[in-house]
Coordinates of C-alpha atoms (C1' of nucleotides) in Angstrom, one line a residue:
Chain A
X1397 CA -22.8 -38.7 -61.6
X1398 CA -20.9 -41.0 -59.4
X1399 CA -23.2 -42.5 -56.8
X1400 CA -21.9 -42.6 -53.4
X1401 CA -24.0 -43.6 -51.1
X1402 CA -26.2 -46.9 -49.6
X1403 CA -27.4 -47.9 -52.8
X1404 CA -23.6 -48.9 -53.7
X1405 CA -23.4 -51.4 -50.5
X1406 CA -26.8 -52.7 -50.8
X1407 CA -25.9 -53.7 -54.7
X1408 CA -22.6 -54.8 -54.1
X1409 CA -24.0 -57.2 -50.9
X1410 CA -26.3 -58.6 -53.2
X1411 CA -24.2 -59.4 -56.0
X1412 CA -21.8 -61.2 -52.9
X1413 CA -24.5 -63.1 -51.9
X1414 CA -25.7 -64.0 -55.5
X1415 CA -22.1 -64.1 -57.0
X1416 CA -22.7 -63.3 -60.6
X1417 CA -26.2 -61.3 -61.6
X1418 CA -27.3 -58.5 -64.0
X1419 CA -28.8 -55.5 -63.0
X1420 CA -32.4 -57.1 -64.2
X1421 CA -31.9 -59.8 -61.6
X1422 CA -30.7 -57.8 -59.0
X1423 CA -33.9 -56.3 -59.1
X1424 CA -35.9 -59.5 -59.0
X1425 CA -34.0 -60.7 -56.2
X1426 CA -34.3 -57.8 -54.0
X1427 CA -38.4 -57.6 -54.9
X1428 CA -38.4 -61.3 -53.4
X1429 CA -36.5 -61.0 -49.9
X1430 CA -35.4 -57.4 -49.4
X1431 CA -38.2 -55.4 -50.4
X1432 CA -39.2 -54.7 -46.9
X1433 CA -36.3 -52.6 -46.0
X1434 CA -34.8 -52.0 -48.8
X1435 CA -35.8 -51.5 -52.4
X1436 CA -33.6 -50.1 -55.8
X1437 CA -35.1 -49.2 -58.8
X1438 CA -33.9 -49.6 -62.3
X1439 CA -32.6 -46.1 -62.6
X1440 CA -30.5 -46.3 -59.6
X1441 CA -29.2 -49.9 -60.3
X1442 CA -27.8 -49.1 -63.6
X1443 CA -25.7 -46.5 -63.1
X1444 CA -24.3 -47.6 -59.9
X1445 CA -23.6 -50.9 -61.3
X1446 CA -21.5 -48.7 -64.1
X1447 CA -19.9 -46.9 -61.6
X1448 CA -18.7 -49.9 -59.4
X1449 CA -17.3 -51.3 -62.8
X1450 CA -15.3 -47.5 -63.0
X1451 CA -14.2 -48.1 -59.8
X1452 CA -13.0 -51.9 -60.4
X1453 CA -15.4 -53.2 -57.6
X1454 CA -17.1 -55.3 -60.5
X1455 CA -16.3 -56.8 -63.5
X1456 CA -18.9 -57.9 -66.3
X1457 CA -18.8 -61.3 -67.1
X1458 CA -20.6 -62.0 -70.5
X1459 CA -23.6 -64.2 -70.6
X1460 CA -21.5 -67.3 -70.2
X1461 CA -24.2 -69.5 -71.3
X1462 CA -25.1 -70.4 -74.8
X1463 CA -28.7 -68.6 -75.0
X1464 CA -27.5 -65.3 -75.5
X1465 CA -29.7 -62.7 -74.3
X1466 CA -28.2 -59.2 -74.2
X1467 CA -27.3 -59.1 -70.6
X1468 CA -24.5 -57.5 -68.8
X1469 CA -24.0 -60.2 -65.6
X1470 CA -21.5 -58.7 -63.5
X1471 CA -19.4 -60.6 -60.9
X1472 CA -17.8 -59.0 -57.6
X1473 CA -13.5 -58.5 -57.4
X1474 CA -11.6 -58.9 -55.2
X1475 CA -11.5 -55.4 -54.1
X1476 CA -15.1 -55.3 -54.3
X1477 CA -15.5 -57.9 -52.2
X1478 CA -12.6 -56.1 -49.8
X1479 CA -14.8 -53.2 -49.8
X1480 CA -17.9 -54.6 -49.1
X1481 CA -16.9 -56.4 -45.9
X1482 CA -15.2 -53.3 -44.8
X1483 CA -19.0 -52.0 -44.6
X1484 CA -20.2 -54.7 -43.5
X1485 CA -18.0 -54.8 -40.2
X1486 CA -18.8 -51.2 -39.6
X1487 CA -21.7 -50.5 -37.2
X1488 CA -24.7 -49.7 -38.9
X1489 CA -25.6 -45.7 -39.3
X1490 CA -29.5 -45.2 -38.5
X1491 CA -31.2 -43.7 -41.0
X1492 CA -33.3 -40.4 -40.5
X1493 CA -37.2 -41.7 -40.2
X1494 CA -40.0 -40.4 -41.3
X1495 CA -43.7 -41.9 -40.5
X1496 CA -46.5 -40.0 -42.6
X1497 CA -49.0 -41.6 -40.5
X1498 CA -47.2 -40.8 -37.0
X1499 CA -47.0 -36.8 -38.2
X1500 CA -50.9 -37.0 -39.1
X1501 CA -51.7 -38.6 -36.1
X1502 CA -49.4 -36.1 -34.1
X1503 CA -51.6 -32.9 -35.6
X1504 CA -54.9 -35.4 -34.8
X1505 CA -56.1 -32.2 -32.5
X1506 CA -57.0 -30.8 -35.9
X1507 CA -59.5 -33.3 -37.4
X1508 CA -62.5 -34.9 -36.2
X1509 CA -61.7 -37.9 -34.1
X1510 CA -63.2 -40.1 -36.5
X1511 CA -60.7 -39.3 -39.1
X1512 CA -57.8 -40.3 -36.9
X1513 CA -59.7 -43.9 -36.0
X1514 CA -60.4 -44.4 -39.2
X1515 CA -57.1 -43.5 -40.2
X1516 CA -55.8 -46.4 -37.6
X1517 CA -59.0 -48.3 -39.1
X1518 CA -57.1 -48.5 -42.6
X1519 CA -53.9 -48.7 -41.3
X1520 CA -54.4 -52.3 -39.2
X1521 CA -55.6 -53.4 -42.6
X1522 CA -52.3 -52.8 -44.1
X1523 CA -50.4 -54.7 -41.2
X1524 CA -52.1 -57.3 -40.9
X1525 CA -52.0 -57.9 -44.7
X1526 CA -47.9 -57.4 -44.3
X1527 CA -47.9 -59.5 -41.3
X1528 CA -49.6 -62.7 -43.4
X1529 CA -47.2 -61.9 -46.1
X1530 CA -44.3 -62.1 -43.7
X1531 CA -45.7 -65.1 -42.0
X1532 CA -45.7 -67.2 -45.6
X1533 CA -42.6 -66.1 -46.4
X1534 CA -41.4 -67.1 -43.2
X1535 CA -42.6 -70.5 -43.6
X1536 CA -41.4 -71.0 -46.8
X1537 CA -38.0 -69.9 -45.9
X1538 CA -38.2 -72.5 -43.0
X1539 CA -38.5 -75.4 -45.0
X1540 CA -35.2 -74.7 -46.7
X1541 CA -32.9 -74.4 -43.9
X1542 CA -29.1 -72.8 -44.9
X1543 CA -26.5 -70.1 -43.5
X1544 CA -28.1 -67.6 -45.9
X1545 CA -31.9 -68.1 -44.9
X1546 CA -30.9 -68.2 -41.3
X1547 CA -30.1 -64.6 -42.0
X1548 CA -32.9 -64.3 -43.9
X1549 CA -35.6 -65.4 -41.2
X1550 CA -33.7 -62.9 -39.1
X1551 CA -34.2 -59.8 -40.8
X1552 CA -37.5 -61.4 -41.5
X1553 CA -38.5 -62.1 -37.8
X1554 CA -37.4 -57.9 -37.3
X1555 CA -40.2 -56.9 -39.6
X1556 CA -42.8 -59.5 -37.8
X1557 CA -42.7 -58.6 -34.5
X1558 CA -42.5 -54.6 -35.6
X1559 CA -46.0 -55.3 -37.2
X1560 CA -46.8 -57.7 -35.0
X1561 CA -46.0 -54.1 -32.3
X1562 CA -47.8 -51.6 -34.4
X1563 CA -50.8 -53.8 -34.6
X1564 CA -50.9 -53.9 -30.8
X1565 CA -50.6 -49.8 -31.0
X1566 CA -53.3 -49.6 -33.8
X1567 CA -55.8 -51.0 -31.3
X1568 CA -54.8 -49.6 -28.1
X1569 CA -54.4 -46.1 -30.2
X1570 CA -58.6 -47.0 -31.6
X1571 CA -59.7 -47.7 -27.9
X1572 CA -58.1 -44.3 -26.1
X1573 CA -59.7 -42.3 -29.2
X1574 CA -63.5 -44.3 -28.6
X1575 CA -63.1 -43.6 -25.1
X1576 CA -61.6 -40.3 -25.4
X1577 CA -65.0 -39.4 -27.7
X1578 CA -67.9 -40.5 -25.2
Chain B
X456 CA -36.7 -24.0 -55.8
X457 CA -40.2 -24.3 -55.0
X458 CA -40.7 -27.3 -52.3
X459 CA -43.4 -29.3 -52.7
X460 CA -42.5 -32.5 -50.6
X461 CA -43.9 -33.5 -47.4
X462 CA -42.0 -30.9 -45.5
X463 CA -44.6 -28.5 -46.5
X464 CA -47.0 -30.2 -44.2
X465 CA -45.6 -30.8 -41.6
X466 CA -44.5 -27.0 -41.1
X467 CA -48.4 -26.7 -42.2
X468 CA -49.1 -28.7 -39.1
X469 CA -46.6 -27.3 -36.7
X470 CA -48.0 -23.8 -37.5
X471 CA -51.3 -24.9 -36.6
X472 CA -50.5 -26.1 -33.0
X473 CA -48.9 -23.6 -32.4
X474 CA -50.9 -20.9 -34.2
X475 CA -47.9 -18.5 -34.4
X476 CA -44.3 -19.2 -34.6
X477 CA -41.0 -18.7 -36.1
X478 CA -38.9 -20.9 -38.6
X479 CA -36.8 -21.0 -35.4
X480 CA -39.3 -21.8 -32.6
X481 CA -40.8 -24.7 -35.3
X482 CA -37.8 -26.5 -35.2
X483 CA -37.3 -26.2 -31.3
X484 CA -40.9 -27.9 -31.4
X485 CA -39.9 -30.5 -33.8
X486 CA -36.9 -31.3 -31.8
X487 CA -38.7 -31.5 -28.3
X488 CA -41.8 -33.7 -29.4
X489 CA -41.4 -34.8 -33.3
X490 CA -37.8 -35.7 -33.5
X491 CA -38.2 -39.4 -33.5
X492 CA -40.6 -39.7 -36.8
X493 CA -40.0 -36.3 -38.2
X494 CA -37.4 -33.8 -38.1
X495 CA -36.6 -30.5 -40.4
X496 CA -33.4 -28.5 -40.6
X497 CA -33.6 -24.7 -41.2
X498 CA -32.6 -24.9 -44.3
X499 CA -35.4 -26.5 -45.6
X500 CA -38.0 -25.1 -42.8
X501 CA -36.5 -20.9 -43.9
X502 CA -37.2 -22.2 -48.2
X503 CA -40.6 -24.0 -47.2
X504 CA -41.7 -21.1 -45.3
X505 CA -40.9 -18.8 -48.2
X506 CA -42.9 -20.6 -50.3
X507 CA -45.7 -21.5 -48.4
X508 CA -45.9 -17.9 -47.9
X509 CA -45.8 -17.2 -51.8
X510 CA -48.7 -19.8 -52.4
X511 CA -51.0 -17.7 -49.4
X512 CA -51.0 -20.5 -47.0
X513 CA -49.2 -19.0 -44.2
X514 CA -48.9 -14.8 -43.9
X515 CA -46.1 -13.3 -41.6
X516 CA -47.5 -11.3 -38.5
X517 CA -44.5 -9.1 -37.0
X518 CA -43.8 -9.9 -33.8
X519 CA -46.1 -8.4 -31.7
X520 CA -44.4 -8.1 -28.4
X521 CA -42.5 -4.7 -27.3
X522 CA -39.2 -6.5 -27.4
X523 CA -38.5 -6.7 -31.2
X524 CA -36.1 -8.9 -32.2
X525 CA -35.6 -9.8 -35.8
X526 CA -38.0 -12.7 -36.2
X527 CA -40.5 -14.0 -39.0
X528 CA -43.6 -15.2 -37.3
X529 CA -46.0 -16.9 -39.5
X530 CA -49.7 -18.0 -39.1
X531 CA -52.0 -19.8 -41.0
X532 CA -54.0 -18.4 -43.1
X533 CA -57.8 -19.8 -44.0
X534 CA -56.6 -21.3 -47.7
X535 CA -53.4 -22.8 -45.3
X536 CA -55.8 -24.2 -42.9
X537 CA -57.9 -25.8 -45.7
X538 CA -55.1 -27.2 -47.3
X539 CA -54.0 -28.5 -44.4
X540 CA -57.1 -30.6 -43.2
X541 CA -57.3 -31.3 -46.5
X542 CA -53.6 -33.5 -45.8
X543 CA -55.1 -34.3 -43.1
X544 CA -58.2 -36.4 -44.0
X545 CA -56.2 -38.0 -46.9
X546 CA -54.8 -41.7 -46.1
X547 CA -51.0 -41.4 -44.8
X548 CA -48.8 -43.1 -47.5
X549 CA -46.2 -45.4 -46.3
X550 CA -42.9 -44.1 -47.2
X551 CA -39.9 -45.8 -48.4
X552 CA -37.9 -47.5 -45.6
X553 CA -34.4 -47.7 -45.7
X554 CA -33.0 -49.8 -42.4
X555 CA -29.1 -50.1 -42.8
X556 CA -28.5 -52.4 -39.9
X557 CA -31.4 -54.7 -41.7
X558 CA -29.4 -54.6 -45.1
X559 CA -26.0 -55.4 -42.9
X560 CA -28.0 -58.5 -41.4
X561 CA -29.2 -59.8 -44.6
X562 CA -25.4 -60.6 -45.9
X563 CA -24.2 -61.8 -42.7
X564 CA -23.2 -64.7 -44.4
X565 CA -20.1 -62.9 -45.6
X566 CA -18.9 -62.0 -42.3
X567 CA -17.6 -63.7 -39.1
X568 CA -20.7 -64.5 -37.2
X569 CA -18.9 -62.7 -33.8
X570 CA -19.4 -59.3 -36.3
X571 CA -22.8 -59.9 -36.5
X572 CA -23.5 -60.3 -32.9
X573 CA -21.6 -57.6 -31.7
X574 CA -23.6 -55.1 -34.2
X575 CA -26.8 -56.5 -32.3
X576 CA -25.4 -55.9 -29.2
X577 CA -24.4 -52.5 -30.2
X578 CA -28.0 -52.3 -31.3
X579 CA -29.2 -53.3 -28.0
X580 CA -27.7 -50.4 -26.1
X581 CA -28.8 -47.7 -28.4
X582 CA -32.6 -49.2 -28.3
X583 CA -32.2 -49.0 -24.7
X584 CA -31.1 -45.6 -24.4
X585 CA -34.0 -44.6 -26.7
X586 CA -36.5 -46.2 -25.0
X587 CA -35.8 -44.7 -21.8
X588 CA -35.5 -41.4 -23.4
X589 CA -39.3 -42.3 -24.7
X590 CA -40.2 -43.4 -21.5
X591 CA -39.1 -40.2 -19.9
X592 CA -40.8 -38.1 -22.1
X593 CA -44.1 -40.6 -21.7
X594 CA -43.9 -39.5 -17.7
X595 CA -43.5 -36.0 -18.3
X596 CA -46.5 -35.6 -20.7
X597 CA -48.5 -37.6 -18.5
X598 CA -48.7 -35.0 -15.5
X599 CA -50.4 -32.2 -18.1
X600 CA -53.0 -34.1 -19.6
X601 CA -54.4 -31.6 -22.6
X602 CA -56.0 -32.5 -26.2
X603 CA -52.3 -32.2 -27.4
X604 CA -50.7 -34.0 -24.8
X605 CA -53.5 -37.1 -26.2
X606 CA -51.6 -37.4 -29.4
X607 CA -48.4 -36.9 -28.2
X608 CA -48.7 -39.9 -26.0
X609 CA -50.3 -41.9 -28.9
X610 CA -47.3 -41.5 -31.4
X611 CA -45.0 -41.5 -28.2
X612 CA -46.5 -45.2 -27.6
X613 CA -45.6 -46.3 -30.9
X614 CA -42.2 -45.5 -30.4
X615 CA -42.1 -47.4 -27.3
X616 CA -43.7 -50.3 -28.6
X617 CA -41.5 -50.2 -32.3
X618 CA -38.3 -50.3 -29.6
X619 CA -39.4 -52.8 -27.5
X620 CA -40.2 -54.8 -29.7
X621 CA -36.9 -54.0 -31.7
X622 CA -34.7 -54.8 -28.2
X623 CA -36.5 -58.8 -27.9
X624 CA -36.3 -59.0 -31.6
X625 CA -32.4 -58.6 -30.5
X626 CA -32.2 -60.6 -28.2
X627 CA -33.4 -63.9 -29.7
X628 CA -31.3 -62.6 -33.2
X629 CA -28.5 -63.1 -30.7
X630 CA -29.1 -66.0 -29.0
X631 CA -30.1 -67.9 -32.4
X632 CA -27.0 -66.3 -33.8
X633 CA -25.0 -67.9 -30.6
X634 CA -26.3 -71.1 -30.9
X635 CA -25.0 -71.6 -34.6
X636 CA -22.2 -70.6 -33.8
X637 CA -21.2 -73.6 -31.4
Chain C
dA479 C1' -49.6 -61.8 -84.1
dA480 C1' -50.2 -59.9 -79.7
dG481 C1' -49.1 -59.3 -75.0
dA482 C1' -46.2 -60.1 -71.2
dT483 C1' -41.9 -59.8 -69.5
dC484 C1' -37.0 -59.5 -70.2
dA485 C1' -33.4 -56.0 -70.3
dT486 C1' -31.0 -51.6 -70.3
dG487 C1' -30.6 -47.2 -70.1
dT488 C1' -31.2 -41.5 -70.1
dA489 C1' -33.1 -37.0 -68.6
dA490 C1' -35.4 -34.3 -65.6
dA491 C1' -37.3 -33.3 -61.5
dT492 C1' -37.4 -33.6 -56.7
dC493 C1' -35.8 -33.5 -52.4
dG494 C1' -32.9 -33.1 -48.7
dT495 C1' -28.3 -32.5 -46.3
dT496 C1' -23.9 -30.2 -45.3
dA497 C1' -21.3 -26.5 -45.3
dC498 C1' -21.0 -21.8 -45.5
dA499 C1' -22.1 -17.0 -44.0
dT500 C1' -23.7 -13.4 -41.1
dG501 C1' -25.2 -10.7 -37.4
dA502 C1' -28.1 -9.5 -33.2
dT503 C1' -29.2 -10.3 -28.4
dT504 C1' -29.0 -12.2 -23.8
dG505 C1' -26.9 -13.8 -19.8
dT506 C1' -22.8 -14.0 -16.9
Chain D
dA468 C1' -16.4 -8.4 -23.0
dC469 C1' -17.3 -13.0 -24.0
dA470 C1' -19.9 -17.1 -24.9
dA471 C1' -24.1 -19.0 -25.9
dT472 C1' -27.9 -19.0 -28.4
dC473 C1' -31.2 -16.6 -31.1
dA474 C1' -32.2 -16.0 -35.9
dT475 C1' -32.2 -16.3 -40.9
dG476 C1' -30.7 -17.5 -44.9
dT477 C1' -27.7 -19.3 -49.5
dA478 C1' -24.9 -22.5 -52.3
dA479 C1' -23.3 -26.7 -53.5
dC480 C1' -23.7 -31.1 -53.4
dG481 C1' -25.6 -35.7 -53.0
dA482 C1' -29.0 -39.0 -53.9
dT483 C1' -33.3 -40.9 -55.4
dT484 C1' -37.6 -41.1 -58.0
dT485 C1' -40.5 -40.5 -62.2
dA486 C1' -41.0 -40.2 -66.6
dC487 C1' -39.3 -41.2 -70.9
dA488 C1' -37.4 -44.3 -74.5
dT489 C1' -36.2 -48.5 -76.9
dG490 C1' -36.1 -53.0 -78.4
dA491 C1' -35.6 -58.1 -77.9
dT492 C1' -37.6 -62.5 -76.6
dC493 C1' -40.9 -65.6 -74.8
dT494 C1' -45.5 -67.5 -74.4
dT495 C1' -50.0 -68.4 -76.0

DNA sequence: AAGATCATGTAAATCGTTACATGATTGT
DNA sequence: ACAATCATGTAACGATTTACATGATCTT
């Protein structure tokens, strides 16, 4: 029941950026600037966000303003914040990877060769579409220049140049397969 | 108890490179060429085999050889083969990605910006040792050019290219990260 | 009034990791 | 004989996702 892992630090980290938010908002804010790394869902935000109240890291702060919508806004305590800096100094752990499209590609002796280009085919698609995404976002966040979208347009410049990489690889991956097939 | 994850396939896809192997001989071949997108631990390759047994897939063919040690070796069978192609043809999804040191990055704001550097630099060396360890690999799989050796070299090049571009992406977070700081 | 979205949660299933447990065989 | 490593498995735990469930409020 009690939830012990990343999704602990990545909630608390928000709420210490955002300084007071509900579990709803949370969400919302991670869907417009984390999403790329990291994502929570509903069902693990709740519960974790009761269990950091258990263990004092939190406190709920009622809706403080006068349209009351049943929300449960939650704020960060001091020995939440304690806590989450204590993380935050610690080097970060890498996380165990696994790439779907790397495995198929690594059994590619198996299928026709066309398969495997097409696969790349489909898969440049999908960068490129992320990498235009990125690209806005990055602009956007340019415009409004602070300490927190400075770290922002870092993370942010980590994800471009990794598509920006795997693009390059898509198409030098297509043009060994094409020549490989003559 | 039954697994039904993407485990399955890639022990699917192991076994049919290798024809005929061993729970214990599939993770030695994980470990010398997958390891960096994929790895399995026993105990989910031993269940997974169990099962994949149980659903026909795979069928165990005693060890063969005069010296009989104690070992399960498992082949494909047709339906297992079938299956597998089938995975095979199918679009790879994109899984979830968790990156920790990303997450770290993101709420920088709430540490001394000398923390933040120093986790980059701590990146930087561990990028470096993996890409050499790549590049290593990349040389010895170059001298026996095979079918296999083709697709080794293909997913082996996207890990190259993911850390290089990870080690510049490093080294400009650092030196924007320096320059605020004066 | 209807549909979108705000808002919170539970239950079950899935999936994977760590620790535990055991014993045979090979090389030195 | 001793250590390394071959070889297979179980049990418990940890963590996350999917599906389920509910109802209020806002917008048109």
């Amino acid at each position: 029941m009690a939830k012990s892992g990343k999704s602990q630090f990545a909630i608390l980290g928000m709420l210490g950026l955002l300084k007071k938010s509900s579990g709803y908002d949370l969400k919302k804010h991670m869907e417009s600037s984390t999403q790329y790394f990291w994502k929570e869902t509903f069902s693990s935000i709740y519960p974790v966000l009761e269990d950091l109240e258990k263990q004092k890291l939190i406190v709920k702060v009622e809706s403080p303003t006068k349209n009351d919508r049943k929300r449960n806004v939650y704020t960060l305590t001091s020995k939440g914040k304690s806590v989450l800096e204590h993380w935050l100094i610690q080097p970060a752990e890498s996380m165990q990877i696994r790439n779907e499209l790397m495995l198929k590609l690594f059994f590619g002796t198996m299928v026709p060769i066309n398969i495997t280009i097409e696969h790349l085919e489909q898969q440049k698609k999908e960068f490129k579409k992320k990498l235009s995404t990125y690209q806005e976002i990055k602009h956007e966040l340019s415009e409004i220049p602070s300490s927190e979208s400075l770290y922002s347009l870092i993370t942010l410049d980590h994800g471009i140049k990794q598509v920006m990489a795997s693009l390059e690889w898509c198409d030098s991956a297509i043009k060994t397969l094409k020549s490989v097939k003559k």
